[in-house]
Coordinates of C-alpha atoms in Angstrom, one line a residue:
M1 CA 99.2 85.3 157.7
Q2 CA 101.4 87.1 154.7
D3 CA 99.1 89.2 152.3
P4 CA 97.4 87.6 149.4
F5 CA 98.3 89.9 146.9
L6 CA 101.6 89.4 147.8
A7 CA 102.9 87.6 145.2
P8 CA 105.5 87.3 141.6
H9 CA 103.1 88.7 139.7
H10 CA 102.0 87.1 135.4
D11 CA 99.2 87.3 133.0
G12 CA 100.1 87.3 129.9
S13 CA 99.7 90.6 128.7
P14 CA 101.8 92.7 126.8
L15 CA 103.7 94.3 129.8
Y16 CA 104.7 90.6 130.5
V17 CA 104.6 89.1 126.8
P18 CA 105.8 92.3 124.4
D19 CA 105.4 90.2 121.6
Q20 CA 101.0 89.2 121.4
S21 CA 101.3 87.7 117.5
P22 CA 103.7 84.9 117.6
A23 CA 104.6 82.5 114.5
V24 CA 106.3 79.0 115.8
G25 CA 110.1 79.5 115.9
D26 CA 110.2 82.9 117.3
S27 CA 111.8 83.3 120.9
L28 CA 109.6 85.5 122.8
A29 CA 110.8 87.5 125.8
V30 CA 108.1 86.0 128.7
R31 CA 108.9 88.4 132.4
V32 CA 107.4 88.4 135.5
R33 CA 107.1 90.6 138.6
V34 CA 108.4 89.9 142.2
P35 CA 107.3 91.5 145.4
V36 CA 111.0 92.3 147.1
R37 CA 108.4 92.2 150.0
W38 CA 107.2 88.8 148.6
G39 CA 111.9 87.7 148.7
A40 CA 114.5 87.8 146.4
P41 CA 115.4 84.9 144.4
G42 CA 118.4 83.5 143.6
R43 CA 118.1 82.0 140.7
V44 CA 114.0 82.5 138.5
F45 CA 113.1 80.0 135.6
V46 CA 110.7 79.7 133.4
R47 CA 109.4 76.1 132.6
S48 CA 107.8 75.7 128.6
V49 CA 106.0 72.4 127.0
R50 CA 108.4 71.1 123.8
D51 CA 106.4 69.0 121.5
G52 CA 104.4 67.3 125.8
E53 CA 108.3 67.6 127.5
G54 CA 108.9 69.8 129.9
H55 CA 111.8 72.8 129.1
Y56 CA 113.3 75.8 131.7
D57 CA 115.1 78.6 130.4
E58 CA 116.6 80.4 133.5
A59 CA 115.2 84.3 133.4
R60 CA 117.5 86.9 134.3
R61 CA 117.0 90.0 136.1
L62 CA 116.6 93.3 134.8
P63 CA 118.1 96.6 135.5
G64 CA 117.0 98.6 138.0
E65 CA 113.4 98.6 140.0
A66 CA 109.7 100.0 139.4
G67 CA 107.6 101.2 142.3
D68 CA 110.2 103.1 145.1
G69 CA 112.1 99.5 144.7
A70 CA 109.5 97.4 144.9
W71 CA 109.4 95.0 142.2
A72 CA 112.0 93.3 141.0
C73 CA 111.5 92.1 137.0
W74 CA 113.5 88.6 135.1
E75 CA 112.8 88.3 131.7
A76 CA 113.3 84.7 130.3
R77 CA 114.1 84.0 126.2
V78 CA 111.3 81.3 125.4
T79 CA 110.5 79.7 122.1
A80 CA 107.2 79.2 120.5
V81 CA 108.3 75.8 119.4
N82 CA 104.6 74.2 119.2
P83 CA 101.5 76.6 118.2
T84 CA 100.1 76.7 121.9
L85 CA 102.6 77.4 124.3
R86 CA 102.4 76.8 127.7
Y87 CA 104.5 78.0 130.7
R88 CA 105.0 79.1 134.6
F89 CA 107.9 80.1 135.8
L90 CA 110.5 78.1 138.6
F91 CA 112.0 80.3 141.9
E92 CA 114.5 79.9 143.6
L93 CA 114.7 81.4 147.2
P94 CA 116.8 80.7 150.0
G95 CA 115.8 78.3 153.1
D96 CA 117.4 76.9 156.4
H97 CA 118.1 74.1 155.1
G98 CA 119.0 74.7 151.1
P99 CA 117.6 76.7 148.4
V100 CA 113.1 76.6 147.7
L101 CA 110.3 76.4 145.0
R102 CA 108.2 77.9 144.3
W103 CA 105.9 77.9 141.0
L104 CA 103.7 80.5 139.6
N105 CA 101.0 79.6 137.4
A106 CA 98.2 81.0 135.5
V107 CA 96.1 79.8 139.4
G108 CA 99.1 81.9 141.3
P109 CA 101.8 81.5 143.2
S110 CA 101.9 77.8 144.4
R111 CA 104.1 76.2 147.4
R112 CA 104.2 73.1 145.3
D113 CA 104.4 71.8 141.7
T114 CA 101.4 72.2 139.5
P115 CA 99.7 70.4 136.6
D116 CA 100.4 71.6 132.9
R117 CA 96.9 72.1 132.4
D118 CA 97.2 75.0 134.8
D119 CA 100.2 76.9 132.8
F120 CA 99.7 79.7 131.0
R121 CA 99.6 80.3 127.7
I122 CA 100.1 82.2 124.3
D123 CA 98.5 81.5 121.1
C124 CA 101.2 81.0 117.7
R125 CA 98.5 83.4 115.2
L126 CA 98.7 86.4 114.1
A127 CA 96.9 89.8 115.8
P128 CA 93.1 90.4 115.7
A129 CA 92.1 94.5 113.6
P130 CA 92.7 97.4 115.6
W131 CA 88.8 98.0 115.7
A132 CA 88.5 93.9 117.0
R133 CA 90.8 94.4 119.9
D134 CA 89.3 97.4 121.2
A135 CA 85.3 96.9 119.9
V136 CA 82.8 98.1 122.1
I137 CA 80.1 95.6 121.8
Y138 CA 76.1 96.7 121.2
Q139 CA 73.3 93.2 121.0
V140 CA 71.0 93.9 119.6
F141 CA 66.9 91.5 119.3
P142 CA 66.0 93.6 116.6
D143 CA 62.4 92.3 116.7
R144 CA 62.6 94.3 119.5
F145 CA 64.8 96.8 119.0
A146 CA 62.5 99.5 116.6
R147 CA 59.9 99.6 113.3
S148 CA 60.7 102.3 110.6
S149 CA 57.7 103.7 109.2
A150 CA 58.5 100.1 106.4
A151 CA 58.1 97.6 109.3
V152 CA 55.4 94.6 107.9
P153 CA 51.7 95.1 109.2
L154 CA 50.9 93.7 112.6
D155 CA 48.4 92.1 111.0
A156 CA 50.0 90.8 108.4
L157 CA 52.6 88.3 110.2
P158 CA 52.9 85.0 109.2
D159 CA 50.4 82.2 110.3
W160 CA 52.8 80.9 113.8
A161 CA 53.5 85.1 114.7
V162 CA 51.3 86.9 117.3
G163 CA 51.5 90.8 117.1
C164 CA 51.9 92.4 119.6
A165 CA 51.9 95.8 120.3
W166 CA 55.1 98.0 121.0
D167 CA 54.4 98.5 124.9
E168 CA 52.6 95.7 125.3
P169 CA 54.1 92.9 127.5
V170 CA 56.2 91.0 126.7
Q171 CA 55.3 86.8 128.0
P172 CA 58.4 85.4 129.4
R173 CA 57.1 82.3 129.8
G174 CA 54.6 79.8 127.7
E175 CA 53.2 79.0 124.7
L176 CA 53.4 82.6 123.5
T177 CA 56.3 83.3 124.9
P178 CA 58.3 82.3 121.7
R179 CA 56.0 83.8 119.1
Q180 CA 54.6 87.2 120.2
V181 CA 56.1 89.8 117.5
Y182 CA 56.3 93.5 118.5
G183 CA 58.3 93.8 114.5
G184 CA 61.1 96.0 114.9
D185 CA 62.4 95.6 111.8
L186 CA 66.7 96.6 110.1
D187 CA 65.4 99.6 108.5
G188 CA 64.6 100.8 112.7
I189 CA 67.7 99.6 113.3
V190 CA 69.3 102.2 111.1
D191 CA 66.9 104.6 112.3
R192 CA 69.1 104.1 115.8
L193 CA 72.3 103.8 115.0
D194 CA 73.6 107.3 116.3
H195 CA 71.4 106.3 119.2
I196 CA 74.0 103.4 119.4
R197 CA 76.8 105.2 118.6
S198 CA 76.7 108.4 121.0
L199 CA 76.7 105.2 124.2
G200 CA 80.5 104.5 122.1
A201 CA 79.6 101.6 121.0
T202 CA 81.6 99.9 118.2
V203 CA 80.8 97.2 116.9
L204 CA 76.8 96.5 116.4
Y205 CA 76.1 92.4 117.5
L206 CA 72.5 91.3 115.6
T207 CA 71.2 88.3 116.6
P208 CA 70.0 86.3 114.1
F209 CA 68.0 87.5 110.3
F210 CA 67.0 84.6 108.8
P211 CA 63.7 83.7 108.5
A212 CA 62.3 80.9 110.9
R213 CA 59.2 80.3 112.9
S214 CA 60.5 82.2 116.5
N215 CA 60.5 86.0 117.3
H216 CA 64.2 84.2 118.7
R217 CA 65.1 82.8 115.1
Y218 CA 67.3 80.4 116.3
D219 CA 65.6 78.1 114.2
A220 CA 66.4 78.8 111.5
S221 CA 63.5 77.7 108.5
T222 CA 66.9 78.9 105.4
F223 CA 70.3 80.8 105.8
D224 CA 69.3 82.2 102.5
E225 CA 67.7 84.9 103.3
V226 CA 67.7 87.6 105.6
D227 CA 63.6 87.0 106.9
P228 CA 61.2 89.6 105.5
L229 CA 59.8 91.2 108.8
L230 CA 63.0 91.9 109.1
G231 CA 62.8 93.7 105.3
G232 CA 64.5 91.5 103.8
N233 CA 68.4 91.0 101.5
A234 CA 68.4 94.9 101.4
A235 CA 67.4 96.0 104.5
L236 CA 70.3 93.4 105.9
V237 CA 72.4 95.9 103.1
R238 CA 71.4 99.0 104.1
L239 CA 72.0 98.8 108.1
V240 CA 75.6 97.0 107.5
E241 CA 76.5 100.2 104.7
A242 CA 74.5 103.1 107.3
A243 CA 76.9 101.4 110.1
H244 CA 79.5 101.3 108.3
A245 CA 79.6 105.3 107.6
R246 CA 79.1 105.9 112.1
G247 CA 82.3 103.6 112.2
L248 CA 80.2 100.0 113.1
A249 CA 81.0 97.3 112.6
V250 CA 78.2 94.8 112.7
L251 CA 78.3 91.3 113.8
G252 CA 75.9 88.6 112.7
D253 CA 74.9 86.0 114.6
L254 CA 74.8 82.7 113.2
T255 CA 73.9 79.4 114.5
V256 CA 75.3 75.4 113.1
N257 CA 74.3 73.2 116.0
H258 CA 71.0 73.0 114.2
T259 CA 68.4 74.5 111.6
G260 CA 64.6 74.6 112.6
D261 CA 62.2 71.8 111.6
A262 CA 60.9 74.1 109.1
H263 CA 64.1 73.8 107.2
D264 CA 64.5 72.9 103.8
W265 CA 67.3 70.9 104.5
F266 CA 65.5 69.1 107.2
L267 CA 61.9 69.1 105.3
K268 CA 63.8 67.1 102.4
A269 CA 65.3 65.0 104.9
A270 CA 62.5 64.0 106.6
A271 CA 61.1 63.2 103.1
D272 CA 63.7 61.5 101.7
P273 CA 65.6 59.0 104.5
T274 CA 68.3 58.6 100.6
C275 CA 68.1 62.2 100.0
E276 CA 72.3 63.7 100.7
E277 CA 70.1 65.9 103.4
A278 CA 69.4 63.2 105.6
A279 CA 72.8 62.6 106.3
F280 CA 72.7 66.1 107.6
Y281 CA 71.5 65.2 111.3
Y282 CA 71.0 62.3 113.2
F283 CA 68.0 60.5 112.4
S284 CA 66.8 57.1 114.1
E285 CA 66.9 53.3 112.0
D286 CA 64.1 53.6 111.4
G287 CA 64.1 57.4 110.4
T288 CA 61.4 57.9 113.6
E289 CA 62.9 59.9 116.1
Y290 CA 65.8 62.5 116.0
A291 CA 68.5 64.4 117.8
S292 CA 67.5 67.8 118.6
W293 CA 69.1 70.6 120.8
F294 CA 68.1 69.9 124.6
G295 CA 65.6 67.6 122.9
V296 CA 63.1 70.8 121.4
P297 CA 62.2 69.2 118.8
S298 CA 61.3 72.4 116.2
L299 CA 65.3 72.6 116.2
P300 CA 67.4 69.1 114.8
K301 CA 70.4 68.8 115.4
L302 CA 73.8 69.0 112.9
D303 CA 75.4 65.0 111.8
W304 CA 79.1 67.1 110.9
S305 CA 80.3 63.8 110.0
S306 CA 77.9 65.0 105.7
V307 CA 80.9 66.0 104.2
E308 CA 78.0 67.9 101.3
L309 CA 76.7 69.7 104.5
R310 CA 80.1 70.8 105.8
R311 CA 81.0 72.6 101.8
R312 CA 77.0 73.8 101.8
F313 CA 77.5 75.6 105.4
V314 CA 80.9 76.5 106.0
E315 CA 83.8 75.2 103.6
G316 CA 84.5 78.1 100.3
P317 CA 83.5 81.3 98.5
D318 CA 79.7 80.2 98.0
S319 CA 78.6 79.0 102.0
V320 CA 77.1 80.1 104.0
V321 CA 79.7 81.6 106.3
A322 CA 80.9 83.5 103.6
K323 CA 78.2 84.5 101.6
W324 CA 76.8 86.7 104.5
L325 CA 81.2 88.0 104.9
L326 CA 80.5 89.5 101.3
P327 CA 79.3 91.9 99.1
P328 CA 76.9 92.7 98.8
Y329 CA 76.1 91.9 102.8
N330 CA 80.0 92.3 104.2
L331 CA 79.7 91.6 107.5
D332 CA 82.7 91.9 109.9
G333 CA 81.8 88.1 110.9
W334 CA 79.9 85.8 113.6
R335 CA 78.5 84.5 116.4
I336 CA 78.5 80.9 117.2
D337 CA 75.2 80.1 118.9
V338 CA 76.3 77.0 121.1
A339 CA 79.5 77.0 119.6
N340 CA 80.0 74.6 122.3
M341 CA 77.5 72.7 120.9
T342 CA 78.9 72.2 117.8
G343 CA 79.0 69.2 116.5
R344 CA 79.6 67.0 120.1
H345 CA 76.8 63.9 119.8
G346 CA 77.7 61.1 122.6
N347 CA 80.7 59.6 120.7
V348 CA 81.1 61.5 117.6
D349 CA 83.2 65.0 118.9
L350 CA 83.3 67.1 115.8
N351 CA 83.7 70.3 117.5
R352 CA 86.7 71.5 116.5
E353 CA 87.1 70.6 113.0
V354 CA 84.1 72.3 113.1
A355 CA 85.3 75.5 114.2
G356 CA 88.7 75.2 112.1
L357 CA 86.5 75.1 108.8
I358 CA 84.9 78.7 110.0
R359 CA 87.8 80.0 110.8
G360 CA 89.5 79.0 107.5
T361 CA 87.4 80.2 105.4
M362 CA 86.4 83.4 107.4
D363 CA 90.7 84.2 106.5
A364 CA 90.3 82.5 102.6
V365 CA 87.3 85.3 102.4
R366 CA 88.2 88.1 103.8
P367 CA 91.2 87.7 106.7
G368 CA 90.4 90.4 109.6
L369 CA 86.6 90.0 111.2
M370 CA 85.4 88.6 114.6
L371 CA 84.8 85.1 115.4
L372 CA 82.9 84.7 118.5
A373 CA 82.3 81.5 120.2
E374 CA 79.0 81.6 122.6
S375 CA 80.6 78.5 125.3
T376 CA 78.4 80.1 127.6
G377 CA 80.6 77.4 131.0
D378 CA 83.9 76.9 131.8
A379 CA 84.2 78.6 128.7
T380 CA 88.7 77.6 128.3
E381 CA 88.8 74.4 127.0
D382 CA 87.0 75.0 123.8
L383 CA 88.2 79.1 123.4
S384 CA 91.9 77.1 123.2
R385 CA 94.1 77.4 120.6
R386 CA 93.5 79.5 116.8
T387 CA 90.1 80.0 116.0
W388 CA 87.7 81.8 118.1
D389 CA 88.8 85.7 118.8
G390 CA 87.6 85.3 121.9
G391 CA 83.4 84.0 123.5
M392 CA 79.7 84.8 125.2
T393 CA 80.6 83.6 128.0
Y394 CA 79.6 84.1 131.8
S395 CA 81.3 81.9 134.3
N396 CA 84.3 84.6 134.8
F397 CA 82.9 87.4 134.9
T398 CA 78.8 88.0 134.5
R399 CA 77.5 84.9 137.2
P400 CA 80.8 85.4 140.1
L401 CA 79.5 89.3 139.5
W402 CA 75.8 88.7 139.5
Q403 CA 76.4 86.4 142.9
W404 CA 78.5 89.3 144.3
L405 CA 75.8 92.4 143.7
A406 CA 72.9 90.4 144.4
R407 CA 69.4 91.0 146.1
G408 CA 70.5 87.8 148.1
D409 CA 68.3 84.3 147.7
Q410 CA 64.8 85.7 149.2
A411 CA 64.9 88.4 147.5
T412 CA 65.5 87.1 143.3
A413 CA 63.8 84.1 143.7
G414 CA 62.7 83.9 140.9
I415 CA 65.5 84.4 138.5
N416 CA 66.8 82.1 135.8
F417 CA 70.6 82.3 137.9
F418 CA 72.1 80.1 134.7
G419 CA 70.6 77.3 134.6
T420 CA 71.1 75.9 138.0
P421 CA 68.8 74.2 140.4
A422 CA 69.3 76.9 143.0
P423 CA 65.8 79.1 144.2
G424 CA 67.9 82.4 143.4
V425 CA 71.2 83.7 142.8
P426 CA 73.1 82.9 146.2
R427 CA 75.2 85.5 147.9
I428 CA 79.5 85.8 148.0
D429 CA 81.8 88.1 149.1
G430 CA 83.8 90.5 147.3
G431 CA 87.2 87.3 148.1
D432 CA 85.3 84.7 147.0
L433 CA 84.1 87.2 143.0
V434 CA 88.1 88.1 143.1
A435 CA 89.1 83.6 143.6
T436 CA 85.8 83.2 140.6
H437 CA 86.7 85.0 138.3
T438 CA 90.7 84.7 138.6
A439 CA 90.3 80.2 138.5
L440 CA 87.3 80.9 135.4
S441 CA 89.7 83.2 133.4
S442 CA 93.3 81.3 134.0
G443 CA 92.8 78.9 131.4
F444 CA 92.6 81.8 128.7
S445 CA 95.3 83.3 127.3
W446 CA 95.9 86.1 127.3
R447 CA 94.1 87.6 123.6
V448 CA 91.0 85.5 124.0
R449 CA 90.9 86.5 127.4
S450 CA 91.2 90.6 126.1
Q451 CA 88.4 89.1 123.2
N452 CA 86.1 87.9 125.2
M453 CA 82.4 89.9 126.2
T454 CA 81.8 90.7 129.5
A455 CA 78.5 91.8 130.0
L456 CA 75.9 93.2 132.5
N457 CA 73.1 90.4 130.4
T458 CA 72.8 89.2 127.8
H459 CA 69.9 87.7 125.6
D460 CA 69.9 85.3 127.2
T461 CA 69.5 86.1 131.1
A462 CA 67.7 88.1 132.7
R463 CA 68.3 91.4 133.9
A464 CA 71.6 92.4 136.2
S465 CA 68.6 95.4 137.0
S466 CA 66.6 92.8 138.5
V467 CA 69.6 90.7 140.2
M468 CA 71.2 93.4 142.1
I469 CA 70.9 96.2 144.7
D470 CA 69.7 98.9 144.2
G471 CA 73.1 101.0 142.0
G472 CA 74.3 97.3 141.8
A473 CA 74.6 97.6 137.4
A474 CA 75.9 101.2 137.1
V475 CA 79.8 98.8 139.7
G476 CA 78.1 96.9 136.7
L477 CA 79.0 98.4 134.3
A478 CA 81.4 99.9 134.9
L479 CA 83.4 97.0 136.2
A480 CA 83.0 95.7 132.4
F481 CA 84.8 98.3 131.2
L482 CA 87.4 99.0 133.4
L483 CA 88.4 94.4 133.6
P484 CA 89.4 92.5 130.3
G485 CA 87.7 92.2 127.4
L486 CA 85.2 93.4 125.0
P487 CA 82.5 95.1 127.2
T488 CA 78.8 94.2 126.2
L489 CA 75.3 95.8 126.1
F490 CA 72.6 93.8 124.9
A491 CA 70.0 96.5 124.3
G492 CA 67.7 98.6 126.6
D493 CA 71.4 98.1 129.0
E494 CA 71.0 102.3 128.5
F495 CA 67.7 102.6 130.7
G496 CA 67.4 99.7 133.4
L497 CA 65.6 97.8 132.0
R498 CA 63.9 94.7 134.2
G499 CA 63.7 91.4 132.9
T500 CA 62.9 88.4 135.1
N501 CA 64.5 85.5 132.4
G502 CA 66.0 85.6 129.0
E503 CA 63.0 85.9 127.4
D504 CA 61.0 88.6 129.8
A505 CA 64.9 90.6 129.2
R506 CA 63.5 90.7 125.4
T507 CA 61.5 94.3 126.9
P508 CA 61.2 96.1 123.6
M509 CA 63.1 99.8 123.9
P510 CA 61.3 102.4 125.4
W511 CA 61.6 104.7 122.8
E512 CA 59.2 107.1 123.2
D513 CA 57.7 105.1 126.8
L514 CA 59.9 107.9 129.1
D515 CA 57.8 106.0 131.8
R516 CA 59.4 102.7 131.2
R517 CA 63.0 104.2 131.9
P518 CA 63.3 102.6 135.1
A519 CA 67.4 104.6 134.6
D520 CA 68.9 106.5 132.2
A521 CA 72.6 105.1 132.0
R522 CA 73.5 107.2 129.1
A523 CA 76.0 109.8 130.7
L524 CA 77.1 106.9 132.5
I525 CA 77.9 103.9 129.4
A526 CA 79.5 107.2 128.0
D527 CA 81.5 107.9 130.0
L528 CA 82.9 105.1 131.0
A529 CA 83.2 104.0 126.7
A530 CA 85.2 107.2 125.9
L531 CA 87.6 106.6 129.5
R532 CA 88.4 103.0 128.1
R533 CA 89.6 104.6 124.4
D534 CA 91.3 107.5 125.9
A535 CA 93.2 104.6 128.3
P536 CA 95.8 101.7 126.6
A537 CA 95.8 100.5 130.4
L538 CA 92.2 99.8 129.7
R539 CA 92.5 99.0 126.6
N540 CA 96.0 97.0 126.6
G541 CA 97.1 96.4 130.2
A542 CA 97.8 93.9 132.2
V543 CA 95.0 93.1 135.5
R544 CA 96.5 92.4 139.0
W545 CA 94.0 92.7 142.5
L546 CA 95.6 93.9 145.3
A547 CA 92.9 94.6 147.9
A548 CA 89.0 92.5 148.3
T549 CA 86.7 92.4 151.8
P550 CA 83.6 91.9 151.6
D551 CA 82.0 94.7 150.0
V552 CA 84.8 96.0 148.0
V553 CA 87.1 95.6 145.7
V554 CA 90.4 96.4 144.9
F555 CA 92.6 96.0 141.2
A556 CA 95.2 97.8 139.3
R557 CA 95.4 97.8 136.0
E558 CA 99.3 98.1 134.3
H559 CA 100.4 99.5 131.6
A560 CA 104.1 101.3 130.0
E561 CA 102.2 104.3 129.1
E562 CA 99.8 104.8 132.2
S563 CA 97.9 102.3 135.4
L564 CA 94.7 103.1 137.1
V565 CA 93.9 101.8 140.1
V566 CA 89.9 100.6 140.6
V567 CA 87.9 100.4 143.9
A568 CA 84.8 98.7 143.2
A569 CA 81.8 98.7 146.2
R570 CA 78.7 97.2 146.5
A571 CA 78.0 99.7 150.4
D572 CA 79.4 101.9 152.6
H573 CA 83.1 101.3 153.8
D574 CA 85.1 103.1 156.0
G575 CA 89.1 102.1 156.3
V576 CA 90.4 99.8 153.6
R577 CA 94.0 99.0 153.3
V578 CA 96.3 98.6 149.9
P579 CA 100.2 98.6 151.1
L580 CA 101.7 101.7 150.1
D581 CA 104.3 98.6 148.2
L582 CA 101.4 96.9 146.0
L583 CA 100.4 100.5 143.7
P584 CA 101.5 100.2 140.4
G585 CA 103.5 103.2 141.7
P586 CA 103.9 107.0 144.3
W587 CA 100.3 107.9 145.5
A588 CA 101.6 111.4 145.9
D589 CA 101.1 110.9 141.7
A590 CA 97.7 109.7 141.3
R591 CA 94.9 112.2 139.8
P592 CA 90.7 111.1 139.9
V593 CA 88.8 110.0 136.5
G594 CA 86.2 108.2 135.6
P595 CA 82.3 108.4 135.9
D596 CA 82.3 109.6 139.4
P597 CA 85.2 110.9 141.1
R598 CA 84.0 111.8 144.1
R599 CA 82.0 107.4 145.0
A600 CA 86.1 106.5 147.3
A601 CA 89.0 108.6 149.1
A602 CA 92.7 107.1 149.1
E603 CA 94.8 108.5 152.0
E604 CA 98.4 107.5 152.6
A605 CA 98.5 106.1 156.4
E606 CA 102.0 104.5 157.7
D607 CA 103.0 101.4 155.5
A608 CA 99.4 101.6 153.3
L609 CA 96.9 103.1 151.5
V610 CA 93.6 103.8 153.2
I611 CA 90.4 104.2 151.7
S612 CA 87.2 105.2 152.5
G613 CA 83.9 105.8 149.8
R614 CA 80.4 105.3 149.4
G615 CA 78.7 102.1 147.8
P616 CA 77.6 100.9 145.1
G617 CA 80.1 102.7 142.9
V618 CA 82.9 103.1 141.4
A619 CA 85.9 104.5 141.7
V620 CA 89.0 105.2 140.0
W621 CA 93.4 106.8 139.4
R622 CA 95.6 107.6 137.1
L623 CA 99.0 106.6 137.7
P624 CA 102.2 106.9 135.1
G625 CA 102.9 104.1 134.2
V626 CA 105.0 101.4 135.3
L627 CA 108.3 100.8 134.2
A628 CA 108.7 103.9 132.2
P629 CA 111.0 101.8 129.5
A630 CA 114.2 104.0 129.0
R631 CA 115.0 103.8 133.0
R632 CA 114.0 100.6 133.9
G633 CA 115.1 98.7 130.5
W634 CA 111.4 97.0 130.1
D635 CA 110.5 97.2 125.4
N636 CA 107.8 99.6 125.5
P637 CA 104.7 96.7 124.9

């Protein structure tokens, strides 16, 4: 049986498409690498879609071979006729009864023709700012991060809130859950910015800071001011200025799908069905019922067919979207809550239109900012086209990672597995991890894939430390930094905090109580961030899977300047084989790098690299770059 990883390779990264920010009408170089052992095509074509119709451009074989002659490289010139260029490769191979055709699309190689929906894609748009492209994100839930000396006293809270001491347990479910307030504030975050920076983070992402009637604040009562419980508007100015002074960008969290039922818009709408705010929501004809997020009455859903809602919320420099991006607040972008549901209600679908308005306003008032969409399922369609930089999505990374590193169904009973009816977290093997990750990444352009948040867990999920085998969270953290995407930490990951669901995961940070730190991953995270910062292959390199066994996965990150080979294991392993001709280069040139280079040993044996080592753990080796342009004829991306 042929090795499943022996196949032509292309992933849309700069190694294969040097121009990552084309304009409509541009001619692009599009490249593919073909293992010599896979076959010797006589001709190679790129089939693209122009105005809805297929078009073929013939590729030429570039001079020289890569990987000690193990790979042939082909290039075609393809014109981006439309704002989104979709394409796949066609190989003509010799056969016993005439030419044999083989295809390669974003899902993988195929012996038969494939649908356009599985094509590679390139969106014609400007490149992200370097700070956004290379970001390491640190997420903070303000109420649980840190209290400053100026924090509102717990006995002076509003009537909906129940004050809690910093070491009081979080209630994971029940009437008290959204009402527990621990008193963290924005000035408390300022006091801990050096901690965030020491981990290697470059972006601070704040969950909502608007006034509300819950600790999570996704039920905003206004978008016009910062919650006084967090310190008010002046505290946000102080936080952003202090963060910028330390080289940290700051993202806000904006809910455009719904407001709270205490929002002044909703209160006006409920009181007077003839007012213009009444058109901001989906009311029944008699005004007694209204649509809400998942039927939660405190979260009434916005109706984006309202022209006035658009004007106030997302259009122009006086809108909510723009206000907090401009002086004196100067946020560096937004994460949009439940972006996948925004503008969608029954037979109404204004989702792309609303997203386009948000992007347009941001680009008009302050170009170069970051816009991320929460889309927790299969986000490939929601994140397509030219609006979003990337997304907070769990389907292609977090979910399969949990399953591969899980303790097992019985051990994770009671864990909320992303809303599924499963009683726990069902385990999968390494092959299924690779297959799931590949399938659910295939619909993204490389631009979006490399800007998606790769999170071990977030404020909306259980904590990985409660799900995974001992040592599994460290493996997960490493993969968040080593696979394509923006590594995303949720405050407390560095201390191994636990939690069985999103609410339980929002434990106050154990700054003083060392006994409440199950682990200390600060050095590991800082080392991973430094490795990523110094490794162009991790920030911008192609990804190619090399091997998968039940307990081990192996992949390469390839770039013109360097390549990395990564071995991730959930258990001790012996005799994992990678064919030598699939490696990025001669193994004699490999040098161990990363936090724990002793986790695995790799030796050449006949025609394969044989890997053995301890697990759980991750090992990384650095090799020279792929296809040095001066020798191989490829441009340096």
